[in-house]
């Protein structure tokens, strides 16, 4: 039973998000490395959507979303940490546009 992979289906207006790895350590414009543990002003994070509930209307799996990570619940699935949030807690979405050009658009 330990080798069985379960499929996660989110309910209602819930969104399953994995925080993007680049939200960790970053570099200032002057080249100074700022660790992810540095205390800064309240900061929003980007994450990738891995699951959505049946009542989610504006977000789809594969989108990048902007949200406040401090107000979310964490869950571990198959050794990966994800956040569970309501769709209304998402501030913005970014989707890859391949039919009209390249890049990431807000």
PDB file of N, CA and C in Angstrom:
ATOM      1  N   UNK A   1       0.815  -1.196   0.000  1.00  0.00           N
ATOM      2  CA  UNK A   1       0.000   0.000   0.000  1.00  0.00           C
ATOM      3  C   UNK A   1       0.853   1.252   0.000  1.00  0.00           C
ATOM      4  N   UNK A   2       2.105   1.183   0.428  1.00  0.00           N
ATOM      5  CA  UNK A   2       2.977   2.353   0.514  1.00  0.00           C
ATOM      6  C   UNK A   2       3.365   2.868  -0.871  1.00  0.00           C
ATOM      7  N   UNK A   3       3.351   2.020  -1.900  1.00  0.00           N
ATOM      8  CA  UNK A   3       3.753   2.434  -3.240  1.00  0.00           C
ATOM      9  C   UNK A   3       2.610   3.064  -4.040  1.00  0.00           C
ATOM     10  N   UNK A   4       1.394   3.048  -3.506  1.00  0.00           N
ATOM     11  CA  UNK A   4       0.242   3.571  -4.227  1.00  0.00           C
ATOM     12  C   UNK A   4       0.255   5.095  -4.171  1.00  0.00           C
ATOM     13  N   UNK A   5       0.115   5.742  -5.339  1.00  0.00           N
ATOM     14  CA  UNK A   5       0.048   7.202  -5.427  1.00  0.00           C
ATOM     15  C   UNK A   5      -1.416   7.604  -5.468  1.00  0.00           C
ATOM     16  N   UNK A   6      -1.819   8.494  -4.591  1.00  0.00           N
ATOM     17  CA  UNK A   6      -3.197   8.952  -4.536  1.00  0.00           C
ATOM     18  C   UNK A   6      -3.361  10.218  -5.366  1.00  0.00           C
ATOM     19  N   UNK A   7      -4.480  10.331  -6.067  1.00  0.00           N
ATOM     20  CA  UNK A   7      -4.796  11.547  -6.803  1.00  0.00           C
ATOM     21  C   UNK A   7      -5.574  12.467  -5.871  1.00  0.00           C
ATOM     22  N   UNK A   8      -5.168  13.726  -5.812  1.00  0.00           N
ATOM     23  CA  UNK A   8      -5.814  14.700  -4.941  1.00  0.00           C
ATOM     24  C   UNK A   8      -6.858  15.472  -5.738  1.00  0.00           C
ATOM     25  N   UNK A   9      -8.095  15.496  -5.265  1.00  0.00           N
ATOM     26  CA  UNK A   9      -9.160  16.307  -5.860  1.00  0.00           C
ATOM     27  C   UNK A   9      -9.584  17.330  -4.819  1.00  0.00           C
ATOM     28  N   UNK A  10      -9.318  18.599  -5.091  1.00  0.00           N
ATOM     29  CA  UNK A  10      -9.689  19.662  -4.169  1.00  0.00           C
ATOM     30  C   UNK A  10     -11.206  19.858  -4.228  1.00  0.00           C
ATOM     31  N   UNK A  11     -11.781  20.330  -3.130  1.00  0.00           N
ATOM     32  CA  UNK A  11     -13.221  20.526  -3.047  1.00  0.00           C
ATOM     33  C   UNK A  11     -13.573  22.011  -3.056  1.00  0.00           C
ATOM     34  N   UNK A  12     -14.773  22.308  -3.505  1.00  0.00           N
ATOM     35  CA  UNK A  12     -15.380  23.632  -3.473  1.00  0.00           C
ATOM     36  C   UNK A  12     -14.475  24.685  -4.131  1.00  0.00           C
ATOM     37  N   UNK A  13     -14.088  25.741  -3.387  1.00  0.00           N
ATOM     38  CA  UNK A  13     -13.300  26.829  -3.958  1.00  0.00           C
ATOM     39  C   UNK A  13     -11.835  26.766  -3.526  1.00  0.00           C
ATOM     40  N   UNK A  14     -11.353  25.582  -3.204  1.00  0.00           N
ATOM     41  CA  UNK A  14      -9.985  25.432  -2.714  1.00  0.00           C
ATOM     42  C   UNK A  14      -8.994  25.290  -3.867  1.00  0.00           C
ATOM     43  N   UNK A  15      -7.774  25.811  -3.629  1.00  0.00           N
ATOM     44  CA  UNK A  15      -6.686  25.763  -4.603  1.00  0.00           C
ATOM     45  C   UNK A  15      -5.463  25.172  -3.903  1.00  0.00           C
ATOM     46  N   UNK A  16      -4.799  24.229  -4.552  1.00  0.00           N
ATOM     47  CA  UNK A  16      -3.591  23.602  -4.032  1.00  0.00           C
ATOM     48  C   UNK A  16      -2.401  24.227  -4.752  1.00  0.00           C
ATOM     49  N   UNK A  17      -1.503  24.877  -4.000  1.00  0.00           N
ATOM     50  CA  UNK A  17      -0.402  25.646  -4.584  1.00  0.00           C
ATOM     51  C   UNK A  17       0.922  25.178  -4.005  1.00  0.00           C
ATOM     52  N   UNK A  18       1.917  25.096  -4.864  1.00  0.00           N
ATOM     53  CA  UNK A  18       3.286  24.807  -4.437  1.00  0.00           C
ATOM     54  C   UNK A  18       4.095  26.073  -4.632  1.00  0.00           C
ATOM     55  N   UNK A  19       4.766  26.540  -3.577  1.00  0.00           N
ATOM     56  CA  UNK A  19       5.541  27.771  -3.660  1.00  0.00           C
ATOM     57  C   UNK A  19       6.697  27.580  -4.627  1.00  0.00           C
ATOM     58  N   UNK A  20       6.900  28.577  -5.474  1.00  0.00           N
ATOM     59  CA  UNK A  20       7.974  28.524  -6.469  1.00  0.00           C
ATOM     60  C   UNK A  20       9.325  28.515  -5.774  1.00  0.00           C
ATOM     61  N   UNK A  21      10.272  27.699  -6.259  1.00  0.00           N
ATOM     62  CA  UNK A  21      11.586  27.608  -5.610  1.00  0.00           C
ATOM     63  C   UNK A  21      12.363  28.915  -5.656  1.00  0.00           C
ATOM     64  N   UNK A  22      12.136  29.783  -6.636  1.00  0.00           N
ATOM     65  CA  UNK A  22      12.886  31.034  -6.729  1.00  0.00           C
ATOM     66  C   UNK A  22      12.470  32.046  -5.673  1.00  0.00           C
ATOM     67  N   UNK A  23      11.444  31.740  -4.868  1.00  0.00           N
ATOM     68  CA  UNK A  23      11.043  32.642  -3.807  1.00  0.00           C
ATOM     69  C   UNK A  23      11.929  32.494  -2.571  1.00  0.00           C
ATOM     70  N   UNK A  24      12.947  31.706  -2.649  1.00  0.00           N
ATOM     71  CA  UNK A  24      13.862  31.531  -1.527  1.00  0.00           C
ATOM     72  C   UNK A  24      14.891  32.644  -1.502  1.00  0.00           C
ATOM     73  N   UNK A  25      16.133  32.289  -1.608  1.00  0.00           N
ATOM     74  CA  UNK A  25      17.231  33.250  -1.585  1.00  0.00           C
ATOM     75  C   UNK A  25      17.183  34.124  -2.840  1.00  0.00           C
ATOM     76  N   UNK A  26      17.407  35.418  -2.680  1.00  0.00           N
ATOM     77  CA  UNK A  26      17.400  36.313  -3.834  1.00  0.00           C
ATOM     78  C   UNK A  26      18.564  37.286  -3.746  1.00  0.00           C
ATOM     79  N   UNK A  27      18.766  38.035  -4.801  1.00  0.00           N
ATOM     80  CA  UNK A  27      19.907  38.936  -4.895  1.00  0.00           C
ATOM     81  C   UNK A  27      19.400  40.363  -5.133  1.00  0.00           C
ATOM     82  N   UNK A  28      19.980  41.332  -4.403  1.00  0.00           N
ATOM     83  CA  UNK A  28      19.583  42.728  -4.591  1.00  0.00           C
ATOM     84  C   UNK A  28      20.173  43.264  -5.883  1.00  0.00           C
ATOM     85  N   UNK A  29      19.745  44.468  -6.283  1.00  0.00           N
ATOM     86  CA  UNK A  29      20.266  45.057  -7.523  1.00  0.00           C
ATOM     87  C   UNK A  29      21.756  45.356  -7.421  1.00  0.00           C
ATOM     88  N   UNK A  30      22.278  45.498  -6.206  1.00  0.00           N
ATOM     89  CA  UNK A  30      23.705  45.736  -6.002  1.00  0.00           C
ATOM     90  C   UNK A  30      24.517  44.455  -5.883  1.00  0.00           C
ATOM     91  N   UNK A  31      23.861  43.292  -5.967  1.00  0.00           N
ATOM     92  CA  UNK A  31      24.563  42.016  -5.924  1.00  0.00           C
ATOM     93  C   UNK A  31      24.626  41.368  -4.553  1.00  0.00           C
ATOM     94  N   UNK A  32      24.004  41.965  -3.560  1.00  0.00           N
ATOM     95  CA  UNK A  32      24.024  41.402  -2.206  1.00  0.00           C
ATOM     96  C   UNK A  32      23.016  40.266  -2.132  1.00  0.00           C
ATOM     97  N   UNK A  33      23.440  39.108  -1.583  1.00  0.00           N
ATOM     98  CA  UNK A  33      22.563  37.954  -1.434  1.00  0.00           C
ATOM     99  C   UNK A  33      21.689  38.159  -0.204  1.00  0.00           C
ATOM    100  N   UNK A  34      20.370  38.053  -0.375  1.00  0.00           N
ATOM    101  CA  UNK A  34      19.401  38.184   0.712  1.00  0.00           C
ATOM    102  C   UNK A  34      18.815  36.802   0.974  1.00  0.00           C
ATOM    103  N   UNK A  35      19.094  36.199   2.134  1.00  0.00           N
ATOM    104  CA  UNK A  35      18.572  34.853   2.406  1.00  0.00           C
ATOM    105  C   UNK A  35      17.058  34.872   2.565  1.00  0.00           C
ATOM    106  N   UNK A  36      16.451  33.719   2.361  1.00  0.00           N
ATOM    107  CA  UNK A  36      14.995  33.620   2.445  1.00  0.00           C
ATOM    108  C   UNK A  36      14.479  33.861   3.855  1.00  0.00           C
ATOM    109  N   UNK A  37      15.349  33.732   4.855  1.00  0.00           N
ATOM    110  CA  UNK A  37      14.932  33.927   6.245  1.00  0.00           C
ATOM    111  C   UNK A  37      15.038  35.382   6.690  1.00  0.00           C
ATOM    112  N   UNK A  38      15.527  36.283   5.836  1.00  0.00           N
ATOM    113  CA  UNK A  38      15.671  37.694   6.201  1.00  0.00           C
ATOM    114  C   UNK A  38      14.299  38.313   6.439  1.00  0.00           C
ATOM    115  N   UNK A  39      14.187  39.080   7.528  1.00  0.00           N
ATOM    116  CA  UNK A  39      12.925  39.738   7.855  1.00  0.00           C
ATOM    117  C   UNK A  39      12.779  40.985   6.997  1.00  0.00           C
ATOM    118  N   UNK A  40      11.703  41.046   6.240  1.00  0.00           N
ATOM    119  CA  UNK A  40      11.429  42.189   5.381  1.00  0.00           C
ATOM    120  C   UNK A  40       9.984  42.603   5.589  1.00  0.00           C
ATOM    121  N   UNK A  41       9.580  43.614   4.881  1.00  0.00           N
ATOM    122  CA  UNK A  41       8.172  44.007   4.916  1.00  0.00           C
ATOM    123  C   UNK A  41       7.331  42.827   4.443  1.00  0.00           C
ATOM    124  N   UNK A  42       6.056  42.858   4.756  1.00  0.00           N
ATOM    125  CA  UNK A  42       5.168  41.779   4.328  1.00  0.00           C
ATOM    126  C   UNK A  42       5.293  41.593   2.827  1.00  0.00           C
ATOM    127  N   UNK A  43       5.522  40.386   2.407  1.00  0.00           N
ATOM    128  CA  UNK A  43       5.828  40.108   1.015  1.00  0.00           C
ATOM    129  C   UNK A  43       4.907  39.024   0.476  1.00  0.00           C
ATOM    130  N   UNK A  44       4.359  39.257  -0.714  1.00  0.00           N
ATOM    131  CA  UNK A  44       3.544  38.253  -1.383  1.00  0.00           C
ATOM    132  C   UNK A  44       4.446  37.269  -2.103  1.00  0.00           C
ATOM    133  N   UNK A  45       3.966  36.064  -2.341  1.00  0.00           N
ATOM    134  CA  UNK A  45       4.760  35.020  -2.992  1.00  0.00           C
ATOM    135  C   UNK A  45       4.064  34.515  -4.239  1.00  0.00           C
ATOM    136  N   UNK A  46       4.858  33.969  -5.145  1.00  0.00           N
ATOM    137  CA  UNK A  46       4.340  33.298  -6.342  1.00  0.00           C
ATOM    138  C   UNK A  46       4.352  31.805  -6.099  1.00  0.00           C
ATOM    139  N   UNK A  47       3.362  31.122  -6.643  1.00  0.00           N
ATOM    140  CA  UNK A  47       3.310  29.673  -6.553  1.00  0.00           C
ATOM    141  C   UNK A  47       2.640  29.087  -7.779  1.00  0.00           C
ATOM    142  N   UNK A  48       2.815  27.793  -7.967  1.00  0.00           N
ATOM    143  CA  UNK A  48       2.237  27.082  -9.101  1.00  0.00           C
ATOM    144  C   UNK A  48       1.025  26.286  -8.637  1.00  0.00           C
ATOM    145  N   UNK A  49      -0.065  26.399  -9.366  1.00  0.00           N
ATOM    146  CA  UNK A  49      -1.308  25.698  -9.025  1.00  0.00           C
ATOM    147  C   UNK A  49      -1.201  24.241  -9.459  1.00  0.00           C
ATOM    148  N   UNK A  50      -1.446  23.320  -8.514  1.00  0.00           N
ATOM    149  CA  UNK A  50      -1.372  21.885  -8.794  1.00  0.00           C
ATOM    150  C   UNK A  50      -2.730  21.198  -8.672  1.00  0.00           C
ATOM    151  N   UNK A  51      -3.729  21.907  -8.164  1.00  0.00           N
ATOM    152  CA  UNK A  51      -5.057  21.319  -8.056  1.00  0.00           C
ATOM    153  C   UNK A  51      -6.072  22.401  -7.755  1.00  0.00           C
ATOM    154  N   UNK A  52      -7.301  22.217  -8.253  1.00  0.00           N
ATOM    155  CA  UNK A  52      -8.369  23.176  -7.994  1.00  0.00           C
ATOM    156  C   UNK A  52      -9.658  22.430  -7.677  1.00  0.00           C
ATOM    157  N   UNK A  53     -10.539  23.105  -6.949  1.00  0.00           N
ATOM    158  CA  UNK A  53     -11.844  22.544  -6.619  1.00  0.00           C
ATOM    159  C   UNK A  53     -12.850  22.782  -7.730  1.00  0.00           C
ATOM    160  N   UNK A  54     -14.031  22.233  -7.565  1.00  0.00           N
ATOM    161  CA  UNK A  54     -15.053  22.299  -8.608  1.00  0.00           C
ATOM    162  C   UNK A  54     -15.665  23.683  -8.763  1.00  0.00           C
ATOM    163  N   UNK A  55     -15.573  24.540  -7.752  1.00  0.00           N
ATOM    164  CA  UNK A  55     -16.173  25.870  -7.822  1.00  0.00           C
ATOM    165  C   UNK A  55     -15.154  26.972  -8.101  1.00  0.00           C
ATOM    166  N   UNK A  56     -13.944  26.625  -8.475  1.00  0.00           N
ATOM    167  CA  UNK A  56     -12.929  27.623  -8.819  1.00  0.00           C
ATOM    168  C   UNK A  56     -13.188  28.087 -10.247  1.00  0.00           C
ATOM    169  N   UNK A  57     -13.261  29.417 -10.446  1.00  0.00           N
ATOM    170  CA  UNK A  57     -13.644  29.942 -11.754  1.00  0.00           C
ATOM    171  C   UNK A  57     -12.504  30.622 -12.512  1.00  0.00           C
ATOM    172  N   UNK A  58     -11.564  31.260 -11.814  1.00  0.00           N
ATOM    173  CA  UNK A  58     -10.582  32.104 -12.492  1.00  0.00           C
ATOM    174  C   UNK A  58      -9.163  31.551 -12.487  1.00  0.00           C
ATOM    175  N   UNK A  59      -8.955  30.428 -11.879  1.00  0.00           N
ATOM    176  CA  UNK A  59      -7.627  29.824 -11.775  1.00  0.00           C
ATOM    177  C   UNK A  59      -7.690  28.431 -12.352  1.00  0.00           C
ATOM    178  N   UNK A  60      -6.632  28.032 -13.064  1.00  0.00           N
ATOM    179  CA  UNK A  60      -6.598  26.664 -13.579  1.00  0.00           C
ATOM    180  C   UNK A  60      -5.249  26.034 -13.235  1.00  0.00           C
ATOM    181  N   UNK A  61      -5.195  24.721 -13.295  1.00  0.00           N
ATOM    182  CA  UNK A  61      -3.959  24.001 -13.002  1.00  0.00           C
ATOM    183  C   UNK A  61      -2.889  24.439 -13.994  1.00  0.00           C
ATOM    184  N   UNK A  62      -1.703  24.748 -13.474  1.00  0.00           N
ATOM    185  CA  UNK A  62      -0.599  25.207 -14.309  1.00  0.00           C
ATOM    186  C   UNK A  62      -0.372  26.713 -14.228  1.00  0.00           C
ATOM    187  N   UNK A  63      -1.360  27.465 -13.746  1.00  0.00           N
ATOM    188  CA  UNK A  63      -1.197  28.913 -13.584  1.00  0.00           C
ATOM    189  C   UNK A  63      -0.213  29.212 -12.467  1.00  0.00           C
ATOM    190  N   UNK A  64       0.399  30.380 -12.541  1.00  0.00           N
ATOM    191  CA  UNK A  64       1.182  30.908 -11.417  1.00  0.00           C
ATOM    192  C   UNK A  64       0.293  31.921 -10.724  1.00  0.00           C
ATOM    193  N   UNK A  65       0.249  31.872  -9.408  1.00  0.00           N
ATOM    194  CA  UNK A  65      -0.612  32.766  -8.653  1.00  0.00           C
ATOM    195  C   UNK A  65       0.195  33.547  -7.620  1.00  0.00           C
ATOM    196  N   UNK A  66      -0.288  34.750  -7.327  1.00  0.00           N
ATOM    197  CA  UNK A  66       0.314  35.632  -6.336  1.00  0.00           C
ATOM    198  C   UNK A  66      -0.581  35.620  -5.110  1.00  0.00           C
ATOM    199  N   UNK A  67      -0.001  35.387  -3.927  1.00  0.00           N
ATOM    200  CA  UNK A  67      -0.801  35.240  -2.710  1.00  0.00           C
ATOM    201  C   UNK A  67       0.042  35.574  -1.495  1.00  0.00           C
ATOM    202  N   UNK A  68      -0.602  35.699  -0.344  1.00  0.00           N
ATOM    203  CA  UNK A  68       0.074  35.938   0.926  1.00  0.00           C
ATOM    204  C   UNK A  68       0.308  34.584   1.604  1.00  0.00           C
ATOM    205  N   UNK A  69       1.550  34.137   1.704  1.00  0.00           N
ATOM    206  CA  UNK A  69       1.802  32.798   2.263  1.00  0.00           C
ATOM    207  C   UNK A  69       1.580  32.699   3.769  1.00  0.00           C
ATOM    208  N   UNK A  70       1.525  33.818   4.473  1.00  0.00           N
ATOM    209  CA  UNK A  70       1.367  33.780   5.927  1.00  0.00           C
ATOM    210  C   UNK A  70      -0.019  33.331   6.361  1.00  0.00           C
ATOM    211  N   UNK A  71      -1.022  33.518   5.530  1.00  0.00           N
ATOM    212  CA  UNK A  71      -2.402  33.205   5.903  1.00  0.00           C
ATOM    213  C   UNK A  71      -2.872  31.851   5.397  1.00  0.00           C
ATOM    214  N   UNK A  72      -1.979  30.990   4.939  1.00  0.00           N
ATOM    215  CA  UNK A  72      -2.384  29.744   4.291  1.00  0.00           C
ATOM    216  C   UNK A  72      -2.053  28.530   5.163  1.00  0.00           C
ATOM    217  N   UNK A  73      -2.663  27.414   4.829  1.00  0.00           N
ATOM    218  CA  UNK A  73      -2.427  26.153   5.529  1.00  0.00           C
ATOM    219  C   UNK A  73      -1.480  25.285   4.713  1.00  0.00           C
ATOM    220  N   UNK A  74      -0.541  24.649   5.383  1.00  0.00           N
ATOM    221  CA  UNK A  74       0.423  23.778   4.701  1.00  0.00           C
ATOM    222  C   UNK A  74      -0.012  22.328   4.811  1.00  0.00           C
ATOM    223  N   UNK A  75       0.299  21.565   3.754  1.00  0.00           N
ATOM    224  CA  UNK A  75       0.048  20.133   3.758  1.00  0.00           C
ATOM    225  C   UNK A  75       1.197  19.470   2.999  1.00  0.00           C
ATOM    226  N   UNK A  76       1.587  18.284   3.441  1.00  0.00           N
ATOM    227  CA  UNK A  76       2.653  17.546   2.761  1.00  0.00           C
ATOM    228  C   UNK A  76       2.031  16.377   2.002  1.00  0.00           C
ATOM    229  N   UNK A  77       2.320  16.302   0.703  1.00  0.00           N
ATOM    230  CA  UNK A  77       1.810  15.244  -0.155  1.00  0.00           C
ATOM    231  C   UNK A  77       2.988  14.649  -0.909  1.00  0.00           C
ATOM    232  N   UNK A  78       3.222  13.355  -0.758  1.00  0.00           N
ATOM    233  CA  UNK A  78       4.310  12.643  -1.432  1.00  0.00           C
ATOM    234  C   UNK A  78       5.664  13.333  -1.207  1.00  0.00           C
ATOM    235  N   UNK A  79       5.886  13.840   0.002  1.00  0.00           N
ATOM    236  CA  UNK A  79       7.159  14.463   0.338  1.00  0.00           C
ATOM    237  C   UNK A  79       7.315  15.904  -0.124  1.00  0.00           C
ATOM    238  N   UNK A  80       6.323  16.478  -0.762  1.00  0.00           N
ATOM    239  CA  UNK A  80       6.348  17.873  -1.215  1.00  0.00           C
ATOM    240  C   UNK A  80       5.396  18.696  -0.353  1.00  0.00           C
ATOM    241  N   UNK A  81       5.789  19.931  -0.035  1.00  0.00           N
ATOM    242  CA  UNK A  81       4.945  20.810   0.755  1.00  0.00           C
ATOM    243  C   UNK A  81       4.108  21.687  -0.157  1.00  0.00           C
ATOM    244  N   UNK A  82       2.811  21.722   0.086  1.00  0.00           N
ATOM    245  CA  UNK A  82       1.860  22.526  -0.678  1.00  0.00           C
ATOM    246  C   UNK A  82       1.088  23.422   0.279  1.00  0.00           C
ATOM    247  N   UNK A  83       0.477  24.458  -0.264  1.00  0.00           N
ATOM    248  CA  UNK A  83      -0.401  25.324   0.502  1.00  0.00           C
ATOM    249  C   UNK A  83      -1.822  25.136   0.005  1.00  0.00           C
ATOM    250  N   UNK A  84      -2.778  25.154   0.922  1.00  0.00           N
ATOM    251  CA  UNK A  84      -4.192  25.064   0.575  1.00  0.00           C
ATOM    252  C   UNK A  84      -4.807  26.418   0.889  1.00  0.00           C
ATOM    253  N   UNK A  85      -5.513  26.996  -0.101  1.00  0.00           N
ATOM    254  CA  UNK A  85      -6.125  28.304   0.090  1.00  0.00           C
ATOM    255  C   UNK A  85      -7.441  28.382  -0.659  1.00  0.00           C
ATOM    256  N   UNK A  86      -8.202  29.397  -0.361  1.00  0.00           N
ATOM    257  CA  UNK A  86      -9.436  29.674  -1.092  1.00  0.00           C
ATOM    258  C   UNK A  86      -9.083  30.490  -2.333  1.00  0.00           C
ATOM    259  N   UNK A  87      -9.905  30.391  -3.356  1.00  0.00           N
ATOM    260  CA  UNK A  87      -9.653  31.154  -4.577  1.00  0.00           C
ATOM    261  C   UNK A  87      -9.641  32.650  -4.291  1.00  0.00           C
ATOM    262  N   UNK A  88     -10.441  33.119  -3.359  1.00  0.00           N
ATOM    263  CA  UNK A  88     -10.497  34.550  -3.058  1.00  0.00           C
ATOM    264  C   UNK A  88      -9.213  35.076  -2.419  1.00  0.00           C
ATOM    265  N   UNK A  89      -8.328  34.177  -1.936  1.00  0.00           N
ATOM    266  CA  UNK A  89      -7.057  34.587  -1.361  1.00  0.00           C
ATOM    267  C   UNK A  89      -5.975  34.802  -2.418  1.00  0.00           C
ATOM    268  N   UNK A  90      -6.284  34.499  -3.666  1.00  0.00           N
ATOM    269  CA  UNK A  90      -5.338  34.706  -4.773  1.00  0.00           C
ATOM    270  C   UNK A  90      -5.456  36.145  -5.240  1.00  0.00           C
ATOM    271  N   UNK A  91      -4.330  36.864  -5.292  1.00  0.00           N
ATOM    272  CA  UNK A  91      -4.329  38.272  -5.680  1.00  0.00           C
ATOM    273  C   UNK A  91      -4.191  38.467  -7.187  1.00  0.00           C
ATOM    274  N   UNK A  92      -3.471  37.566  -7.866  1.00  0.00           N
ATOM    275  CA  UNK A  92      -3.262  37.692  -9.313  1.00  0.00           C
ATOM    276  C   UNK A  92      -2.880  36.336  -9.874  1.00  0.00           C
ATOM    277  N   UNK A  93      -3.091  36.157 -11.179  1.00  0.00           N
ATOM    278  CA  UNK A  93      -2.649  34.952 -11.862  1.00  0.00           C
ATOM    279  C   UNK A  93      -1.755  35.341 -13.021  1.00  0.00           C
ATOM    280  N   UNK A  94      -0.823  34.473 -13.350  1.00  0.00           N
ATOM    281  CA  UNK A  94       0.051  34.673 -14.500  1.00  0.00           C
ATOM    282  C   UNK A  94      -0.017  33.405 -15.331  1.00  0.00           C
ATOM    283  N   UNK A  95      -0.255  33.549 -16.623  1.00  0.00           N
ATOM    284  CA  UNK A  95      -0.422  32.415 -17.513  1.00  0.00           C
ATOM    285  C   UNK A  95       0.531  32.536 -18.676  1.00  0.00           C
ATOM    286  N   UNK A  96       1.126  31.416 -19.079  1.00  0.00           N
ATOM    287  CA  UNK A  96       1.970  31.401 -20.273  1.00  0.00           C
ATOM    288  C   UNK A  96       1.098  31.629 -21.495  1.00  0.00           C
ATOM    289  N   UNK A  97       1.448  32.591 -22.323  1.00  0.00           N
ATOM    290  CA  UNK A  97       0.721  32.887 -23.559  1.00  0.00           C
ATOM    291  C   UNK A  97       1.577  32.417 -24.729  1.00  0.00           C
ATOM    292  N   UNK A  98       1.218  31.295 -25.321  1.00  0.00           N
ATOM    293  CA  UNK A  98       2.017  30.743 -26.416  1.00  0.00           C
ATOM    294  C   UNK A  98       1.432  31.058 -27.781  1.00  0.00           C
ATOM    295  N   UNK A  99       0.137  31.375 -27.848  1.00  0.00           N
ATOM    296  CA  UNK A  99      -0.476  31.614 -29.145  1.00  0.00           C
ATOM    297  C   UNK A  99      -0.238  33.033 -29.665  1.00  0.00           C
ATOM    298  N   UNK A 100       0.020  34.005 -28.794  1.00  0.00           N
ATOM    299  CA  UNK A 100       0.214  35.379 -29.225  1.00  0.00           C
ATOM    300  C   UNK A 100       1.634  35.873 -29.002  1.00  0.00           C
ATOM    301  N   UNK A 101       2.541  35.030 -28.672  1.00  0.00           N
ATOM    302  CA  UNK A 101       3.916  35.431 -28.397  1.00  0.00           C
ATOM    303  C   UNK A 101       4.489  34.582 -27.302  1.00  0.00           C
ATOM    304  N   UNK A 102       5.530  35.056 -26.709  1.00  0.00           N
ATOM    305  CA  UNK A 102       6.171  34.305 -25.638  1.00  0.00           C
ATOM    306  C   UNK A 102       6.201  35.168 -24.381  1.00  0.00           C
ATOM    307  N   UNK A 103       6.402  34.538 -23.259  1.00  0.00           N
ATOM    308  CA  UNK A 103       6.557  35.269 -22.030  1.00  0.00           C
ATOM    309  C   UNK A 103       5.453  34.990 -21.035  1.00  0.00           C
ATOM    310  N   UNK A 104       5.563  35.664 -19.910  1.00  0.00           N
ATOM    311  CA  UNK A 104       4.643  35.499 -18.814  1.00  0.00           C
ATOM    312  C   UNK A 104       3.867  36.799 -18.671  1.00  0.00           C
ATOM    313  N   UNK A 105       2.551  36.720 -18.693  1.00  0.00           N
ATOM    314  CA  UNK A 105       1.712  37.901 -18.668  1.00  0.00           C
ATOM    315  C   UNK A 105       0.831  37.902 -17.436  1.00  0.00           C
ATOM    316  N   UNK A 106       0.633  39.068 -16.851  1.00  0.00           N
ATOM    317  CA  UNK A 106      -0.271  39.225 -15.708  1.00  0.00           C
ATOM    318  C   UNK A 106      -1.620  39.667 -16.196  1.00  0.00           C
TER     319      UNK A 106
END
